[in-house]
Amino acid sequence: MPGVQHTVIIAAPPERVWAVVVHVERWPERIPTVEAVERLDDGPLAVGSRTRLQQPRLAAAVWTVTELSEGSSFTWVSRSSGVTVTGLHAVEPQPEGSRLTLALTMSGPLSGLAWLLTGSRTRSYVATEAASIRRAAEAPAA
């Protein structure tokens, strides 16, 4: 299964990192690889929640939360013709603060072709997202 995983250590407590990760509506102001976010459900992110995400040079995608462990991780899935994309966002406590892991995998009959076309961009986006979350979580509270 094609994919990427990126991990960073963040000098902030897990609660702070989780707050940045889980508030997806604020991603466009924090993460340059996210142009627009539209929550399609009310309330906090939960299993079954749907979010439309627009990223540069990619088609808008609707992501559905399939797993959520409050305060530590969520997984969501986006489906299009022949490709299922699964994204993981995990926050773990570390002596230095927190470890953030972002992972993305593609499956389905067209996943190989999709990865060939978008793999380089996807790796870059995931690394940028991790660095951006780190910056936001380490910034002084406003």
Short mmCIF file of N, CA and C in Angstrom, two decimals:
data_model
loop_
_atom_site.label_atom_id
_atom_site.label_comp_id
_atom_site.label_asym_id
_atom_site.label_seq_id
_atom_site.Cartn_x
_atom_site.Cartn_y
_atom_site.Cartn_z
N MET A 1 0.85 -1.17 0.00
CA MET A 1 0.00 0.00 0.00
C MET A 1 0.90 1.24 0.00
N PRO A 2 0.77 2.11 -0.99
CA PRO A 2 1.58 3.33 -1.00
C PRO A 2 1.21 4.24 0.16
N GLY A 3 2.20 4.96 0.67
CA GLY A 3 1.91 5.89 1.74
C GLY A 3 3.14 6.56 2.29
N VAL A 4 2.92 7.35 3.31
CA VAL A 4 3.98 8.11 3.95
C VAL A 4 3.65 8.23 5.44
N GLN A 5 4.70 8.28 6.25
CA GLN A 5 4.55 8.54 7.68
C GLN A 5 5.61 9.55 8.08
N HIS A 6 5.21 10.54 8.88
CA HIS A 6 6.14 11.58 9.31
C HIS A 6 5.92 11.82 10.81
N THR A 7 7.02 11.82 11.57
CA THR A 7 6.94 12.01 13.01
C THR A 7 7.84 13.17 13.43
N VAL A 8 7.33 14.01 14.33
CA VAL A 8 8.11 15.11 14.88
C VAL A 8 7.92 15.15 16.39
N ILE A 9 8.95 15.62 17.08
CA ILE A 9 8.86 15.87 18.52
C ILE A 9 8.50 17.35 18.69
N ILE A 10 7.55 17.60 19.57
CA ILE A 10 7.04 18.96 19.78
C ILE A 10 7.24 19.33 21.25
N ALA A 11 7.82 20.50 21.47
CA ALA A 11 8.07 20.98 22.83
C ALA A 11 6.81 21.64 23.38
N ALA A 12 5.77 20.82 23.53
CA ALA A 12 4.49 21.28 24.08
C ALA A 12 3.78 20.05 24.63
N PRO A 13 2.95 20.22 25.65
CA PRO A 13 2.25 19.07 26.22
C PRO A 13 1.25 18.47 25.21
N PRO A 14 0.97 17.19 25.34
CA PRO A 14 0.06 16.53 24.41
C PRO A 14 -1.30 17.23 24.28
N GLU A 15 -1.81 17.79 25.37
CA GLU A 15 -3.12 18.46 25.33
C GLU A 15 -3.08 19.64 24.36
N ARG A 16 -1.99 20.36 24.37
CA ARG A 16 -1.84 21.53 23.47
C ARG A 16 -1.73 21.08 22.01
N VAL A 17 -0.93 20.04 21.78
CA VAL A 17 -0.78 19.53 20.41
C VAL A 17 -2.11 18.99 19.91
N TRP A 18 -2.80 18.24 20.76
CA TRP A 18 -4.10 17.68 20.37
C TRP A 18 -5.08 18.78 20.00
N ALA A 19 -5.08 19.87 20.75
CA ALA A 19 -5.99 20.98 20.46
C ALA A 19 -5.74 21.54 19.06
N VAL A 20 -4.48 21.62 18.66
CA VAL A 20 -4.15 22.10 17.32
C VAL A 20 -4.61 21.09 16.27
N VAL A 21 -4.37 19.82 16.52
CA VAL A 21 -4.69 18.76 15.56
C VAL A 21 -6.20 18.62 15.37
N VAL A 22 -6.95 18.57 16.45
CA VAL A 22 -8.37 18.22 16.38
C VAL A 22 -9.26 19.36 15.90
N HIS A 23 -8.80 20.59 16.02
CA HIS A 23 -9.61 21.73 15.57
C HIS A 23 -9.32 21.98 14.09
N VAL A 24 -9.83 21.08 13.26
CA VAL A 24 -9.54 21.11 11.82
C VAL A 24 -10.04 22.38 11.15
N GLU A 25 -11.06 23.02 11.73
CA GLU A 25 -11.58 24.25 11.12
C GLU A 25 -10.54 25.35 11.10
N ARG A 26 -9.54 25.28 11.99
CA ARG A 26 -8.50 26.31 12.06
C ARG A 26 -7.27 25.97 11.22
N TRP A 27 -7.26 24.79 10.59
CA TRP A 27 -6.10 24.41 9.79
C TRP A 27 -5.72 25.42 8.72
N PRO A 28 -6.66 26.03 7.98
CA PRO A 28 -6.23 26.96 6.93
C PRO A 28 -5.40 28.14 7.45
N GLU A 29 -5.62 28.57 8.67
CA GLU A 29 -4.83 29.68 9.22
C GLU A 29 -3.51 29.20 9.80
N ARG A 30 -3.37 27.90 10.01
CA ARG A 30 -2.16 27.35 10.64
C ARG A 30 -1.28 26.54 9.68
N ILE A 31 -1.89 25.96 8.65
CA ILE A 31 -1.19 25.01 7.79
C ILE A 31 -1.30 25.47 6.34
N PRO A 32 -0.17 25.84 5.71
CA PRO A 32 -0.24 26.38 4.35
C PRO A 32 -0.68 25.38 3.28
N THR A 33 -0.68 24.10 3.59
CA THR A 33 -1.12 23.10 2.62
C THR A 33 -2.62 22.84 2.70
N VAL A 34 -3.33 23.64 3.49
CA VAL A 34 -4.78 23.53 3.59
C VAL A 34 -5.38 24.89 3.25
N GLU A 35 -6.12 24.94 2.13
CA GLU A 35 -6.71 26.20 1.69
C GLU A 35 -8.06 26.48 2.34
N ALA A 36 -8.88 25.44 2.51
CA ALA A 36 -10.22 25.63 3.06
C ALA A 36 -10.68 24.35 3.74
N VAL A 37 -11.45 24.53 4.80
CA VAL A 37 -12.05 23.43 5.55
C VAL A 37 -13.51 23.77 5.79
N GLU A 38 -14.36 22.81 5.51
CA GLU A 38 -15.78 22.98 5.81
C GLU A 38 -16.25 21.75 6.58
N ARG A 39 -16.59 21.95 7.85
CA ARG A 39 -17.16 20.86 8.64
C ARG A 39 -18.58 20.62 8.14
N LEU A 40 -18.92 19.38 7.89
CA LEU A 40 -20.25 19.04 7.36
C LEU A 40 -21.19 18.55 8.45
N ASP A 41 -20.71 18.57 9.70
CA ASP A 41 -21.50 18.16 10.86
C ASP A 41 -21.27 19.17 11.98
N ASP A 42 -22.21 19.25 12.91
CA ASP A 42 -22.06 20.11 14.07
C ASP A 42 -21.31 19.37 15.18
N GLY A 43 -20.78 20.14 16.11
CA GLY A 43 -20.14 19.56 17.29
C GLY A 43 -18.69 19.23 17.07
N PRO A 44 -18.06 18.70 18.12
CA PRO A 44 -16.64 18.36 18.03
C PRO A 44 -16.42 17.18 17.08
N LEU A 45 -15.20 17.05 16.63
CA LEU A 45 -14.84 15.92 15.77
C LEU A 45 -15.15 14.63 16.51
N ALA A 46 -15.82 13.69 15.83
CA ALA A 46 -16.21 12.41 16.42
C ALA A 46 -16.28 11.38 15.31
N VAL A 47 -16.35 10.11 15.68
CA VAL A 47 -16.51 9.06 14.67
C VAL A 47 -17.77 9.36 13.86
N GLY A 48 -17.63 9.34 12.55
CA GLY A 48 -18.73 9.67 11.66
C GLY A 48 -18.72 11.11 11.18
N SER A 49 -17.97 11.99 11.85
CA SER A 49 -17.88 13.39 11.40
C SER A 49 -17.30 13.46 10.00
N ARG A 50 -17.83 14.42 9.23
CA ARG A 50 -17.34 14.60 7.86
C ARG A 50 -16.84 16.03 7.69
N THR A 51 -15.75 16.16 6.94
CA THR A 51 -15.12 17.45 6.70
C THR A 51 -14.68 17.53 5.25
N ARG A 52 -15.03 18.63 4.58
CA ARG A 52 -14.54 18.86 3.22
C ARG A 52 -13.25 19.67 3.33
N LEU A 53 -12.21 19.16 2.70
CA LEU A 53 -10.88 19.76 2.77
C LEU A 53 -10.42 20.12 1.37
N GLN A 54 -9.95 21.35 1.19
CA GLN A 54 -9.38 21.78 -0.09
C GLN A 54 -7.91 22.07 0.11
N GLN A 55 -7.08 21.42 -0.72
CA GLN A 55 -5.64 21.63 -0.66
C GLN A 55 -5.14 22.07 -2.03
N PRO A 56 -4.03 22.83 -2.05
CA PRO A 56 -3.51 23.31 -3.33
C PRO A 56 -3.21 22.16 -4.29
N ARG A 57 -3.62 22.32 -5.53
CA ARG A 57 -3.34 21.38 -6.61
C ARG A 57 -3.94 20.00 -6.42
N LEU A 58 -4.93 19.88 -5.53
CA LEU A 58 -5.66 18.63 -5.33
C LEU A 58 -7.15 18.91 -5.38
N ALA A 59 -7.91 17.93 -5.80
CA ALA A 59 -9.37 18.07 -5.79
C ALA A 59 -9.87 18.12 -4.35
N ALA A 60 -10.94 18.87 -4.12
CA ALA A 60 -11.54 18.89 -2.78
C ALA A 60 -11.95 17.46 -2.42
N ALA A 61 -11.80 17.12 -1.15
CA ALA A 61 -12.11 15.76 -0.70
C ALA A 61 -12.94 15.83 0.58
N VAL A 62 -13.87 14.91 0.71
CA VAL A 62 -14.63 14.78 1.95
C VAL A 62 -14.00 13.66 2.76
N TRP A 63 -13.62 13.98 3.99
CA TRP A 63 -12.99 13.04 4.91
C TRP A 63 -13.98 12.67 6.00
N THR A 64 -14.08 11.37 6.29
CA THR A 64 -14.98 10.87 7.33
C THR A 64 -14.16 10.23 8.43
N VAL A 65 -14.36 10.66 9.67
CA VAL A 65 -13.63 10.11 10.81
C VAL A 65 -14.11 8.68 11.05
N THR A 66 -13.16 7.73 11.07
CA THR A 66 -13.49 6.32 11.28
C THR A 66 -13.07 5.84 12.66
N GLU A 67 -12.09 6.50 13.27
CA GLU A 67 -11.63 6.15 14.61
C GLU A 67 -11.22 7.43 15.31
N LEU A 68 -11.50 7.50 16.61
CA LEU A 68 -11.08 8.65 17.39
C LEU A 68 -10.84 8.20 18.82
N SER A 69 -9.66 8.48 19.31
CA SER A 69 -9.33 8.26 20.71
C SER A 69 -9.07 9.65 21.29
N GLU A 70 -10.06 10.16 22.01
CA GLU A 70 -10.03 11.54 22.49
C GLU A 70 -8.70 11.86 23.17
N GLY A 71 -8.08 12.93 22.71
CA GLY A 71 -6.84 13.39 23.30
C GLY A 71 -5.59 12.76 22.72
N SER A 72 -5.76 11.74 21.84
CA SER A 72 -4.53 11.10 21.35
C SER A 72 -4.50 10.79 19.85
N SER A 73 -5.61 10.46 19.21
CA SER A 73 -5.52 10.16 17.78
C SER A 73 -6.88 10.17 17.10
N PHE A 74 -6.82 10.42 15.80
CA PHE A 74 -7.99 10.17 14.96
C PHE A 74 -7.53 9.73 13.58
N THR A 75 -8.38 8.92 12.98
CA THR A 75 -8.17 8.43 11.63
C THR A 75 -9.37 8.83 10.81
N TRP A 76 -9.11 9.29 9.59
CA TRP A 76 -10.22 9.58 8.69
C TRP A 76 -9.92 9.05 7.31
N VAL A 77 -10.98 8.90 6.52
CA VAL A 77 -10.89 8.26 5.22
C VAL A 77 -11.59 9.14 4.19
N SER A 78 -10.98 9.21 3.01
CA SER A 78 -11.58 9.88 1.86
C SER A 78 -11.59 8.90 0.70
N ARG A 79 -12.72 8.82 0.01
CA ARG A 79 -12.85 7.89 -1.12
C ARG A 79 -13.15 8.64 -2.40
N SER A 80 -12.49 8.21 -3.47
CA SER A 80 -12.81 8.70 -4.81
C SER A 80 -12.72 7.50 -5.74
N SER A 81 -12.95 7.70 -6.99
CA SER A 81 -12.97 6.59 -7.94
C SER A 81 -11.68 5.77 -7.89
N GLY A 82 -11.78 4.56 -7.37
CA GLY A 82 -10.66 3.63 -7.38
C GLY A 82 -9.60 3.84 -6.32
N VAL A 83 -9.75 4.85 -5.46
CA VAL A 83 -8.73 5.13 -4.45
C VAL A 83 -9.39 5.46 -3.11
N THR A 84 -8.90 4.83 -2.06
CA THR A 84 -9.28 5.19 -0.70
C THR A 84 -8.03 5.71 -0.01
N VAL A 85 -8.12 6.91 0.55
CA VAL A 85 -7.00 7.52 1.25
C VAL A 85 -7.34 7.53 2.74
N THR A 86 -6.41 7.04 3.54
CA THR A 86 -6.59 6.99 5.00
C THR A 86 -5.53 7.86 5.64
N GLY A 87 -5.96 8.77 6.51
CA GLY A 87 -5.05 9.66 7.21
C GLY A 87 -5.11 9.43 8.71
N LEU A 88 -3.95 9.32 9.33
CA LEU A 88 -3.83 9.15 10.78
C LEU A 88 -3.15 10.37 11.37
N HIS A 89 -3.67 10.83 12.51
CA HIS A 89 -3.08 11.93 13.28
C HIS A 89 -2.96 11.42 14.71
N ALA A 90 -1.75 11.24 15.21
CA ALA A 90 -1.57 10.68 16.55
C ALA A 90 -0.64 11.56 17.39
N VAL A 91 -1.01 11.77 18.64
CA VAL A 91 -0.23 12.56 19.58
C VAL A 91 0.07 11.68 20.78
N GLU A 92 1.36 11.58 21.13
CA GLU A 92 1.78 10.76 22.26
C GLU A 92 2.67 11.58 23.18
N PRO A 93 2.55 11.38 24.50
CA PRO A 93 3.43 12.09 25.43
C PRO A 93 4.87 11.60 25.29
N GLN A 94 5.79 12.53 25.44
CA GLN A 94 7.23 12.26 25.40
C GLN A 94 7.88 13.07 26.50
N PRO A 95 9.07 12.66 26.97
CA PRO A 95 9.76 13.47 27.98
C PRO A 95 9.97 14.92 27.53
N GLU A 96 10.18 15.13 26.22
CA GLU A 96 10.42 16.47 25.68
C GLU A 96 9.13 17.23 25.43
N GLY A 97 7.99 16.57 25.57
CA GLY A 97 6.70 17.19 25.30
C GLY A 97 5.75 16.20 24.66
N SER A 98 5.77 16.14 23.31
CA SER A 98 4.85 15.27 22.59
C SER A 98 5.52 14.74 21.32
N ARG A 99 5.02 13.61 20.88
CA ARG A 99 5.40 13.09 19.56
C ARG A 99 4.14 13.13 18.70
N LEU A 100 4.24 13.79 17.55
CA LEU A 100 3.16 13.85 16.59
C LEU A 100 3.52 12.94 15.42
N THR A 101 2.61 12.04 15.08
CA THR A 101 2.78 11.19 13.91
C THR A 101 1.63 11.44 12.96
N LEU A 102 1.97 11.77 11.73
CA LEU A 102 1.00 11.91 10.66
C LEU A 102 1.30 10.82 9.64
N ALA A 103 0.29 10.09 9.23
CA ALA A 103 0.47 9.03 8.25
C ALA A 103 -0.66 9.08 7.24
N LEU A 104 -0.33 8.72 6.00
CA LEU A 104 -1.33 8.70 4.94
C LEU A 104 -1.04 7.48 4.07
N THR A 105 -2.08 6.69 3.82
CA THR A 105 -1.94 5.54 2.93
C THR A 105 -3.03 5.59 1.88
N MET A 106 -2.73 4.99 0.74
CA MET A 106 -3.69 4.87 -0.35
C MET A 106 -3.92 3.40 -0.64
N SER A 107 -5.17 3.04 -0.88
CA SER A 107 -5.50 1.68 -1.26
C SER A 107 -6.54 1.73 -2.37
N GLY A 108 -6.79 0.58 -2.97
CA GLY A 108 -7.76 0.51 -4.05
C GLY A 108 -7.08 0.25 -5.38
N PRO A 109 -7.87 -0.09 -6.38
CA PRO A 109 -7.30 -0.49 -7.66
C PRO A 109 -6.49 0.59 -8.37
N LEU A 110 -6.75 1.85 -8.11
CA LEU A 110 -6.00 2.92 -8.76
C LEU A 110 -5.00 3.60 -7.83
N SER A 111 -4.75 2.99 -6.66
CA SER A 111 -3.87 3.63 -5.68
C SER A 111 -2.43 3.76 -6.19
N GLY A 112 -1.95 2.78 -6.91
CA GLY A 112 -0.59 2.86 -7.44
C GLY A 112 -0.42 4.04 -8.38
N LEU A 113 -1.38 4.20 -9.28
CA LEU A 113 -1.34 5.33 -10.21
C LEU A 113 -1.50 6.65 -9.46
N ALA A 114 -2.42 6.69 -8.52
CA ALA A 114 -2.63 7.92 -7.74
C ALA A 114 -1.35 8.30 -6.99
N TRP A 115 -0.67 7.30 -6.42
CA TRP A 115 0.58 7.58 -5.69
C TRP A 115 1.65 8.06 -6.65
N LEU A 116 1.72 7.47 -7.82
CA LEU A 116 2.69 7.89 -8.83
C LEU A 116 2.48 9.37 -9.18
N LEU A 117 1.23 9.78 -9.29
CA LEU A 117 0.90 11.16 -9.67
C LEU A 117 1.04 12.15 -8.51
N THR A 118 0.79 11.71 -7.28
CA THR A 118 0.73 12.66 -6.16
C THR A 118 1.69 12.35 -5.02
N GLY A 119 2.46 11.27 -5.10
CA GLY A 119 3.30 10.85 -3.98
C GLY A 119 4.29 11.89 -3.51
N SER A 120 4.99 12.52 -4.44
CA SER A 120 5.98 13.53 -4.07
C SER A 120 5.32 14.71 -3.36
N ARG A 121 4.21 15.18 -3.93
CA ARG A 121 3.47 16.28 -3.31
C ARG A 121 2.93 15.87 -1.95
N THR A 122 2.42 14.65 -1.85
CA THR A 122 1.86 14.16 -0.59
C THR A 122 2.93 14.12 0.49
N ARG A 123 4.11 13.60 0.17
CA ARG A 123 5.21 13.57 1.16
C ARG A 123 5.55 14.98 1.62
N SER A 124 5.62 15.91 0.69
CA SER A 124 5.91 17.30 1.03
C SER A 124 4.82 17.91 1.90
N TYR A 125 3.56 17.67 1.54
CA TYR A 125 2.44 18.21 2.31
C TYR A 125 2.44 17.66 3.74
N VAL A 126 2.66 16.36 3.90
CA VAL A 126 2.65 15.76 5.24
C VAL A 126 3.77 16.36 6.10
N ALA A 127 4.95 16.51 5.54
CA ALA A 127 6.06 17.11 6.29
C ALA A 127 5.74 18.57 6.66
N THR A 128 5.16 19.32 5.73
CA THR A 128 4.78 20.71 6.00
C THR A 128 3.71 20.77 7.08
N GLU A 129 2.74 19.87 7.02
CA GLU A 129 1.67 19.85 8.02
C GLU A 129 2.23 19.56 9.41
N ALA A 130 3.15 18.61 9.51
CA ALA A 130 3.75 18.29 10.81
C ALA A 130 4.52 19.50 11.36
N ALA A 131 5.32 20.15 10.51
CA ALA A 131 6.08 21.32 10.94
C ALA A 131 5.15 22.47 11.35
N SER A 132 4.06 22.63 10.62
CA SER A 132 3.10 23.70 10.92
C SER A 132 2.38 23.45 12.24
N ILE A 133 1.99 22.20 12.47
CA ILE A 133 1.36 21.86 13.75
C ILE A 133 2.33 22.09 14.89
N ARG A 134 3.60 21.72 14.68
CA ARG A 134 4.62 21.96 15.72
C ARG A 134 4.71 23.45 16.02
N ARG A 135 4.81 24.28 14.98
CA ARG A 135 4.90 25.74 15.20
C ARG A 135 3.70 26.26 15.97
N ALA A 136 2.50 25.84 15.58
CA ALA A 136 1.29 26.32 16.24
C ALA A 136 1.24 25.87 17.70
N ALA A 137 1.62 24.63 17.96
CA ALA A 137 1.55 24.09 19.33
C ALA A 137 2.63 24.71 20.23
N GLU A 138 3.79 25.04 19.64
CA GLU A 138 4.87 25.61 20.44
C GLU A 138 4.76 27.13 20.60
N ALA A 139 3.88 27.78 19.85
CA ALA A 139 3.69 29.22 19.94
C ALA A 139 3.09 29.58 21.28
N PRO A 140 3.46 30.75 21.82
CA PRO A 140 2.85 31.19 23.08
C PRO A 140 1.33 31.29 22.91
N ALA A 141 0.61 30.92 23.95
CA ALA A 141 -0.86 30.98 23.91
C ALA A 141 -1.29 32.43 23.75
N ALA A 142 -2.27 32.62 22.86
CA ALA A 142 -2.74 34.00 22.60
C ALA A 142 -3.83 34.37 23.57
#
